[in-house]
Each structure stands twice: as structure tokens, then as C-alpha cells.
Tab-separated table of C-alpha atoms in Angstrom:
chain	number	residue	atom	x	y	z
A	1	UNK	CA	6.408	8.315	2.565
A	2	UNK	CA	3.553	7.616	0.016
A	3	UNK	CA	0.286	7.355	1.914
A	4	UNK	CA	-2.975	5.263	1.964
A	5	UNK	CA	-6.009	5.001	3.493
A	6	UNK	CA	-5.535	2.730	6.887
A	7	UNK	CA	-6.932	-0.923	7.212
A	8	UNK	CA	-7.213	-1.265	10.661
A	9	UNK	CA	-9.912	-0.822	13.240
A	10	UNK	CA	-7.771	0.453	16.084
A	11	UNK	CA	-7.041	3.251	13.678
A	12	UNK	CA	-10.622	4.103	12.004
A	13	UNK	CA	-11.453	7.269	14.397
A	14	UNK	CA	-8.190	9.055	13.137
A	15	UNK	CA	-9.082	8.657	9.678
A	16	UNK	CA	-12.356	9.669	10.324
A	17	UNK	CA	-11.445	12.915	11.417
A	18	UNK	CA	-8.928	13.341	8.360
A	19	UNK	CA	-10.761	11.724	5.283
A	20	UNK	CA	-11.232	14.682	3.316
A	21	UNK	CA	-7.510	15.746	3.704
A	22	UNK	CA	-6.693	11.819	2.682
A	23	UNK	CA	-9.056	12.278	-0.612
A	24	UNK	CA	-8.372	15.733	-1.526
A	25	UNK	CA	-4.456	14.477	-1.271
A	26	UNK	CA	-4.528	11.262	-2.948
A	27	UNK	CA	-7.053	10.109	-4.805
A	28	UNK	CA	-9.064	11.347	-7.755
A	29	UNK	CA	-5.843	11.872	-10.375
A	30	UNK	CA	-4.138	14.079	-7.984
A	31	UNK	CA	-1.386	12.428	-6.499
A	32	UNK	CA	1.587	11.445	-9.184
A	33	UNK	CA	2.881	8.391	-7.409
A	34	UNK	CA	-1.047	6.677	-7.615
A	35	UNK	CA	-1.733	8.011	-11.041
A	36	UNK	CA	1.664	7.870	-12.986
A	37	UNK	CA	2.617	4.405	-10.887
A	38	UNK	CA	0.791	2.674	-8.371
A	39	UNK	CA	-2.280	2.402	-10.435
A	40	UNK	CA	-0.713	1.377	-13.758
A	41	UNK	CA	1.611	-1.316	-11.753
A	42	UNK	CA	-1.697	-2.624	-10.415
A	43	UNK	CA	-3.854	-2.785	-13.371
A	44	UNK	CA	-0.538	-4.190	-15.178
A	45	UNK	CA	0.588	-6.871	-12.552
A	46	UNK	CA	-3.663	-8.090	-12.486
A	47	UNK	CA	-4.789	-7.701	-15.887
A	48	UNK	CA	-6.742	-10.997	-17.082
A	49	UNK	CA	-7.738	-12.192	-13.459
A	50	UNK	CA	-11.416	-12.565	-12.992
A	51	UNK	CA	-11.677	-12.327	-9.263
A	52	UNK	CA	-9.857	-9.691	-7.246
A	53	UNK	CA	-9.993	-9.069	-3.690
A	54	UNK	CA	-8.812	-5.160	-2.853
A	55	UNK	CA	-7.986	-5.145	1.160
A	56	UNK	CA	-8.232	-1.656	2.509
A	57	UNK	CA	-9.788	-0.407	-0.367
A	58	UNK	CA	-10.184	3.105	1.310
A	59	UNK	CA	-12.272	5.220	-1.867
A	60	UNK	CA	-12.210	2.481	-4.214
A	61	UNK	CA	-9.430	3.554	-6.505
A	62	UNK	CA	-7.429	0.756	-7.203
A	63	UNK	CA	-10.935	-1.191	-7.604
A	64	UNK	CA	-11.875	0.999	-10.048
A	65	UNK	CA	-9.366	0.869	-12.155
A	66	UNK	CA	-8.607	-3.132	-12.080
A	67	UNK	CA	-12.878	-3.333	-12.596
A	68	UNK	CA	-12.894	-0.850	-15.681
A	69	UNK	CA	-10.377	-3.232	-17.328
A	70	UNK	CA	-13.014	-6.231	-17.093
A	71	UNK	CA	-12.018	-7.803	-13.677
A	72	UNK	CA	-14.579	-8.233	-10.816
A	73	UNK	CA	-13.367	-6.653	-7.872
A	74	UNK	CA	-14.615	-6.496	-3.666
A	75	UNK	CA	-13.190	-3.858	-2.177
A	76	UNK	CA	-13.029	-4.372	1.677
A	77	UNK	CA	-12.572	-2.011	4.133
A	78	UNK	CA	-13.547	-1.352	7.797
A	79	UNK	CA	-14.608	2.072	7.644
A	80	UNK	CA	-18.280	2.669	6.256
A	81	UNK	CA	-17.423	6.655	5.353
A	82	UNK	CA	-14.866	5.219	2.708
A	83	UNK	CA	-16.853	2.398	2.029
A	84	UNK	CA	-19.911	4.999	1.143
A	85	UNK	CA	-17.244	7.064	-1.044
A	86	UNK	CA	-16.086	4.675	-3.022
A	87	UNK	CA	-19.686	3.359	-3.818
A	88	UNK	CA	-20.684	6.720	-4.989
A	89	UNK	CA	-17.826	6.833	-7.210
A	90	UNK	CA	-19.111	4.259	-9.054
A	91	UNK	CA	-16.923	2.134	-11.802
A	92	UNK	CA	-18.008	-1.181	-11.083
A	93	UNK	CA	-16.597	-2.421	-8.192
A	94	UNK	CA	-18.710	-3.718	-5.287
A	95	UNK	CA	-17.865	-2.898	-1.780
A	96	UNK	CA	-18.364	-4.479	1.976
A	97	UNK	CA	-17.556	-3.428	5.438
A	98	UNK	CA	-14.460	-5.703	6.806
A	99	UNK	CA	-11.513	-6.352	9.010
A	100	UNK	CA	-7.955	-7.220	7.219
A	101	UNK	CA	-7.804	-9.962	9.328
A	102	UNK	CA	-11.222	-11.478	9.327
A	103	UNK	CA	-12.221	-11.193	5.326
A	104	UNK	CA	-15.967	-11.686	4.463
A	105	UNK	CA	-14.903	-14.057	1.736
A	106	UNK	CA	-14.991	-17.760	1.114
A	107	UNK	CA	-11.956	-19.707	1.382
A	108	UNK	CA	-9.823	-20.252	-1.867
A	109	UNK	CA	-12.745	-17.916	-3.996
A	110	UNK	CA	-9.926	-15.338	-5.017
A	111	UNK	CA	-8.120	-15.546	-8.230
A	112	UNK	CA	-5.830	-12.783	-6.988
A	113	UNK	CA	-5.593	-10.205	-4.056
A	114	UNK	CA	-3.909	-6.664	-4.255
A	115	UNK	CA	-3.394	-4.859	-0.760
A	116	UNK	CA	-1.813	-1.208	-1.814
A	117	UNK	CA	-0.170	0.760	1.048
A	118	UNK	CA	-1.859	-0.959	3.671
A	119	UNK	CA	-0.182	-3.397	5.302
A	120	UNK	CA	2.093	-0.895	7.276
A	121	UNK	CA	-1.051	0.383	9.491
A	122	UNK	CA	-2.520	-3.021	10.339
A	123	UNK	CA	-1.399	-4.258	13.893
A	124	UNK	CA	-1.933	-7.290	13.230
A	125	UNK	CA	0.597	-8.463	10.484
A	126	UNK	CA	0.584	-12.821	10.503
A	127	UNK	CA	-3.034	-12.830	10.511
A	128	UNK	CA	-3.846	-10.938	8.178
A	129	UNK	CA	-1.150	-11.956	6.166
A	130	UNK	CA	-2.625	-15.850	6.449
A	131	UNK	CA	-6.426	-14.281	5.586
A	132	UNK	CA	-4.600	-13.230	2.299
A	133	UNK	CA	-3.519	-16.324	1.449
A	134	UNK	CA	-6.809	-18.134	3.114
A	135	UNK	CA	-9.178	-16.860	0.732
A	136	UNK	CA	-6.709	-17.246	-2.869
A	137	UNK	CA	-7.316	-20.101	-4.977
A	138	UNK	CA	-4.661	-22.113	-5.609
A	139	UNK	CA	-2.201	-20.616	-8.068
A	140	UNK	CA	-3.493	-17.119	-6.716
A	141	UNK	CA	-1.726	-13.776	-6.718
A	142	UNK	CA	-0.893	-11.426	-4.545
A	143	UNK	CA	0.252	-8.025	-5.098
A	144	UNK	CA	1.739	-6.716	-2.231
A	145	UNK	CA	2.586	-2.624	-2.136
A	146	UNK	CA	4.479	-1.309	0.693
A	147	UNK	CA	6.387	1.720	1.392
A	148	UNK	CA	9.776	0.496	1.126
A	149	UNK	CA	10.807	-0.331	4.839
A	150	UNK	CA	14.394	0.055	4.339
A	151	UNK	CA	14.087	3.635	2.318
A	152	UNK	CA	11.204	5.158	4.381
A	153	UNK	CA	11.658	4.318	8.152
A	154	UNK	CA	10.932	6.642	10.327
A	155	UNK	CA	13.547	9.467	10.967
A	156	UNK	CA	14.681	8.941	7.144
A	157	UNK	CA	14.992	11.841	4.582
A	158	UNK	CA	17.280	14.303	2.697
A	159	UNK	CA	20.632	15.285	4.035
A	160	UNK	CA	22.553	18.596	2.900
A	161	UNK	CA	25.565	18.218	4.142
A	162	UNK	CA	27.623	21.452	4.013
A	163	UNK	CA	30.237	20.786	6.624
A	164	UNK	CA	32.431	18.464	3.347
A	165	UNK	CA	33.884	20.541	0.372
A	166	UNK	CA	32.258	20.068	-1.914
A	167	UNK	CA	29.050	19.865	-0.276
A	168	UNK	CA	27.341	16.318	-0.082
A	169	UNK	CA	23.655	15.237	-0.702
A	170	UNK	CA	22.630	12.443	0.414
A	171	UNK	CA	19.765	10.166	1.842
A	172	UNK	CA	20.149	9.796	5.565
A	173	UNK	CA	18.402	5.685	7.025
A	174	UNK	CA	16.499	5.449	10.190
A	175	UNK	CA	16.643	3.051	12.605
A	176	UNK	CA	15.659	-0.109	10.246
A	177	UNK	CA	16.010	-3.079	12.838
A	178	UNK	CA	13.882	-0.965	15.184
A	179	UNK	CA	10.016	-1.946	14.997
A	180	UNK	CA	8.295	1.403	15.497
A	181	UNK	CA	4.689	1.954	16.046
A	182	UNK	CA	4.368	6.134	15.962
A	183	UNK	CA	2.468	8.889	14.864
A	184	UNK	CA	3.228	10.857	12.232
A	185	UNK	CA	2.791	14.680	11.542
A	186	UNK	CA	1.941	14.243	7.406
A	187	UNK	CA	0.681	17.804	7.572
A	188	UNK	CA	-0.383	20.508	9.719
A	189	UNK	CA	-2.500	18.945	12.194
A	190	UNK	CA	-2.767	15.644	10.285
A	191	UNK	CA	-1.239	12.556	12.500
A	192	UNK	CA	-1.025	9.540	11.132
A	193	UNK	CA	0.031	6.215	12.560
A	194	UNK	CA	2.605	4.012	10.900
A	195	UNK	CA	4.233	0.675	11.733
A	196	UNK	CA	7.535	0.143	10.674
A	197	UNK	CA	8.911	-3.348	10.523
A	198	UNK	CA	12.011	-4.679	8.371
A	199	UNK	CA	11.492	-6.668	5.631
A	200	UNK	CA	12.758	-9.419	6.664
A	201	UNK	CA	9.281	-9.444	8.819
A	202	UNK	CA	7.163	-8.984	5.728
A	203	UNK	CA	9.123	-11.612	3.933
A	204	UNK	CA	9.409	-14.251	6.504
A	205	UNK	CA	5.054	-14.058	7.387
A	206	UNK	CA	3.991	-14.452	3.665
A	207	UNK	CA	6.828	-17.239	3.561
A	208	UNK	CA	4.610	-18.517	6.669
A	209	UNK	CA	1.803	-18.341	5.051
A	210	UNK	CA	2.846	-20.437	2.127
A	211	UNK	CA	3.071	-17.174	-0.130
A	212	UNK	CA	6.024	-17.659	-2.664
A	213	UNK	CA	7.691	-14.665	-3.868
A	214	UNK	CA	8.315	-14.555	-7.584
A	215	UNK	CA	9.107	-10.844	-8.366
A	216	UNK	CA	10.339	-8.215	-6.061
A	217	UNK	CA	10.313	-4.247	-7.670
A	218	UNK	CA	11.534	-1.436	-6.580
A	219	UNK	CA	11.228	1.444	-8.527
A	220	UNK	CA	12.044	4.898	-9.139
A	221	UNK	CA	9.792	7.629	-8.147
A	222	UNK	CA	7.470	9.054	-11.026
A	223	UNK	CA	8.494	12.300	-12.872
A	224	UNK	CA	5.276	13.984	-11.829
A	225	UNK	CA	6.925	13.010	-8.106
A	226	UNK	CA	10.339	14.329	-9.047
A	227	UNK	CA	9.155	17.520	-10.852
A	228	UNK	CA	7.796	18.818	-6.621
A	229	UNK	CA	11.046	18.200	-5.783
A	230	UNK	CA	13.911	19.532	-8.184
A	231	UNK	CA	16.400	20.561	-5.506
A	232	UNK	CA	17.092	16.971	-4.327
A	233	UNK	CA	19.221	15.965	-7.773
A	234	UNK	CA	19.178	12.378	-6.631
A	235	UNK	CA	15.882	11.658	-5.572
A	236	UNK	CA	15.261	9.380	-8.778
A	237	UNK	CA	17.839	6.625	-7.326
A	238	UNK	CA	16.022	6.399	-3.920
A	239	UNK	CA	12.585	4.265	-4.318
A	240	UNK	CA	10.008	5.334	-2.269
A	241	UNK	CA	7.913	2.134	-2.937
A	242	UNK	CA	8.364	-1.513	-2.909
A	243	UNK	CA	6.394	-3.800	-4.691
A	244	UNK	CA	5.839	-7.984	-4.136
A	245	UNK	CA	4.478	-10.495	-6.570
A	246	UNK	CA	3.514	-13.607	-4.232
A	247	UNK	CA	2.119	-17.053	-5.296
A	248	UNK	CA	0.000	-19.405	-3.805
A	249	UNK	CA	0.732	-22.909	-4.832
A	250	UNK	CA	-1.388	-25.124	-6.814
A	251	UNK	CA	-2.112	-28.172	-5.150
């Protein structure tokens, strides 16, 4: 499970105690999955749009890179530590304490709105799902990363299975209906707290919200991912993330 810094006031003590471990991880050019895709899908998928709204900005890195290609980007995020970080990191971006589902922005001031890894760490899904499309103008974007629900619930990872001859690899589901709201080990020491819901709940709040869905991707995992792990020989057909291009009407 690819992870990012949590949006979410109920959570902000636990990440707190384990920022350093989340930016020594993750940020900075050292994680594959941000630097070889997440960050080039972003800066892609938003190039051109002169407002951009980053919820749960955590350090600031997906701000920084859509504001160093000539966007202006507010990076919101409830958590002054991060907010602090990502200010001192610089690269044009500006930065304000705030709540996923009670934006500091006007109404309709947004030409677009990326949330990046997010969304599975807020409690409070509809709401902040309708603050999204609350504060996009018309004919606004949003671009919606998630850890792909179906692919990486909880209880979900590698089998080798050695009872078959020939012996079997193969990627073994959780319990996908199932919401789950649990903490998870990531490391040593390092609990984390993830929601899972299906997609189906994702899909069916942004439909609420008036979001229309125009491009759905799901793709392989980069080769600086695959190169940590070459004993699982099919790990490139299994995506790890899930990406959603949603519209908001012009009226």
C-alpha cells in the first residue's frame, strides 16, 4: 500500500509522532512510486490550469511540482508541522492550515483540485467529497489518487503457494465489501490508520456530488517499485494505485 501524509484531524497526533519516518520514506525523490509516477501523472493530468487546490498537502510535494510548472497552487492541510515543512521547502506554493471537509476557499475559485493518497484516511468521505466539488469552478477538475481499493484492502498481498505442482504465485484479495477502519503496522513501531471502502463508495459520493468521471487509470507499478521486489515475477500486472479524472459541469 503506497502511503501519504493523512488529512484528517482525528488522525493528526499519530502523524505527529511519525513525521520524520513519513518524510524520510516518501518524499524528497526517495520513494519510486511518487517520483517515477504519482508526481509525473499529476503534473501531466494539471498542466495549463491556473488555480489548483492540493487537499492534504502533507510537505508540499505535489504543490511543488504542479507550481514549478507555472500553476498557482494552496496546499491545505490540518497539521501546522507539515504545513511549516512544506513552507520551508520552498517552490512556490503557498500553504494554510485546514480541514478536508471545511476548505478555507471561496466557492467555485478552483480551476482544478488534486487530492493524492488522501482520501482513504479522512472519516468523513461525502463531505469532503462535496467541499471538492464546492469550491471548483465550473468545468473544474479533479484528480482523484487512491490506493486501489480492490488491489490493496486490508489482509491483501503475495501468495506462494507450494502445496500445487508446479508451485503457484499469486495475489491473494481481502475482504473488499467489508468497510474497515484499522491500524496498520507500516513499519516497526509505525501504525497507521486506513479506511477501506469499495469503490463503488468512492464512485457513487463524487457521482453525488455532481463529479463526472471521464477517465479512470490504473496502472502498473514503476520499475524503480519493481526493481525492491524481483522475487514476485508478477507484481507488474497488479496496480497498486488507482487514479480518477472527475468533472464538474459547466453551467
Amino acid at each position: 500500500m503506497v502511503v501519504m501524509y493523512v488529512s484528517d484531524e482525528k488522525n493528526d497526533q499519530g502523524w505527529d509522532e511519525h513525521a520524520q519516518w513519513w518524510i524520510d520514506g516518501f518524499t524528497n525523490g526517495v520513494d519510486p512510486e511518487y517520483e517515477e509516477q504519482i508526481i509525473p501523472l499529476a503534473k501531466s493530468e494539471l498542466l495549463g490550469y491556473k488555480t489548483i487546490l492540493d487537499v492534504g498537502c502533507g510537505d508540499g510535494q505535489i504543490s511543488r511540482a504542479l507550481s514549478l510548472q507555472g500553476s498557482d497552487v494552496l496546499g491545505i492541510d490540518p497539521t501546522a508541522l507539515h504545513i511549516k515543512i512544506a513552507e520551508e521547502r520552498g517552490g512556490g506554493a503557498q500553504y494554510l492550515l485546514g480541514s478536508a471537509t471545511a476548505l478555507p476557499v471561496e466557492d467555485e475559485s478552483q480551476d482544478a483540485v488534486v487530492a493524492c493518497l488522501v482520501f482513504e484516511h479522512i472519516d468523513d468521505l461525502e463531505p469532503a467529497i462535496a467541499e471538492v466539488a464546492r469550491v471548483l469552478k465550473p468545468g473544474g477538475q479533479f484528480s482523484f489518487f487512491l490506493n486501489h481499493p480492490l488491489l490493496q484492502t486490508p489482509g491483501s498481498g503475495w501468495i506462494d503457494d507450494h502445496i500445487v505442482d508446479p508451485p503457484e504465485q499469486y495475489w491473494r484479495l481481502g475482504a473488499y465489501l467489508i468497510e474497515t477502519d484499522s491500524m496498520e503496522e507500516v513499519e516497526s513501531n509505525v501504525y497507521i490508520r486506513f479506511i477501506h471502502r469499495p469503490l463503488s463508495r468512492y464512485v457513487n459520493a463524487l457521482n453525488d456530488a455532481g463529479l463526472v468521471l471521464e477517465r479512470m487509470l490504473e496502472p502498473a507499478p514503476p520499475e524503480g517499485f519493481l526493481a525492491r521486489a524481483p522475487e514476485y515475477e508478477l507484481a507488474s500486472t497488479i496496480p497498486r494505485l488507482l487514479y480518477l479524472r472527475l468533472r464538474k459541469p459547466s453551467q
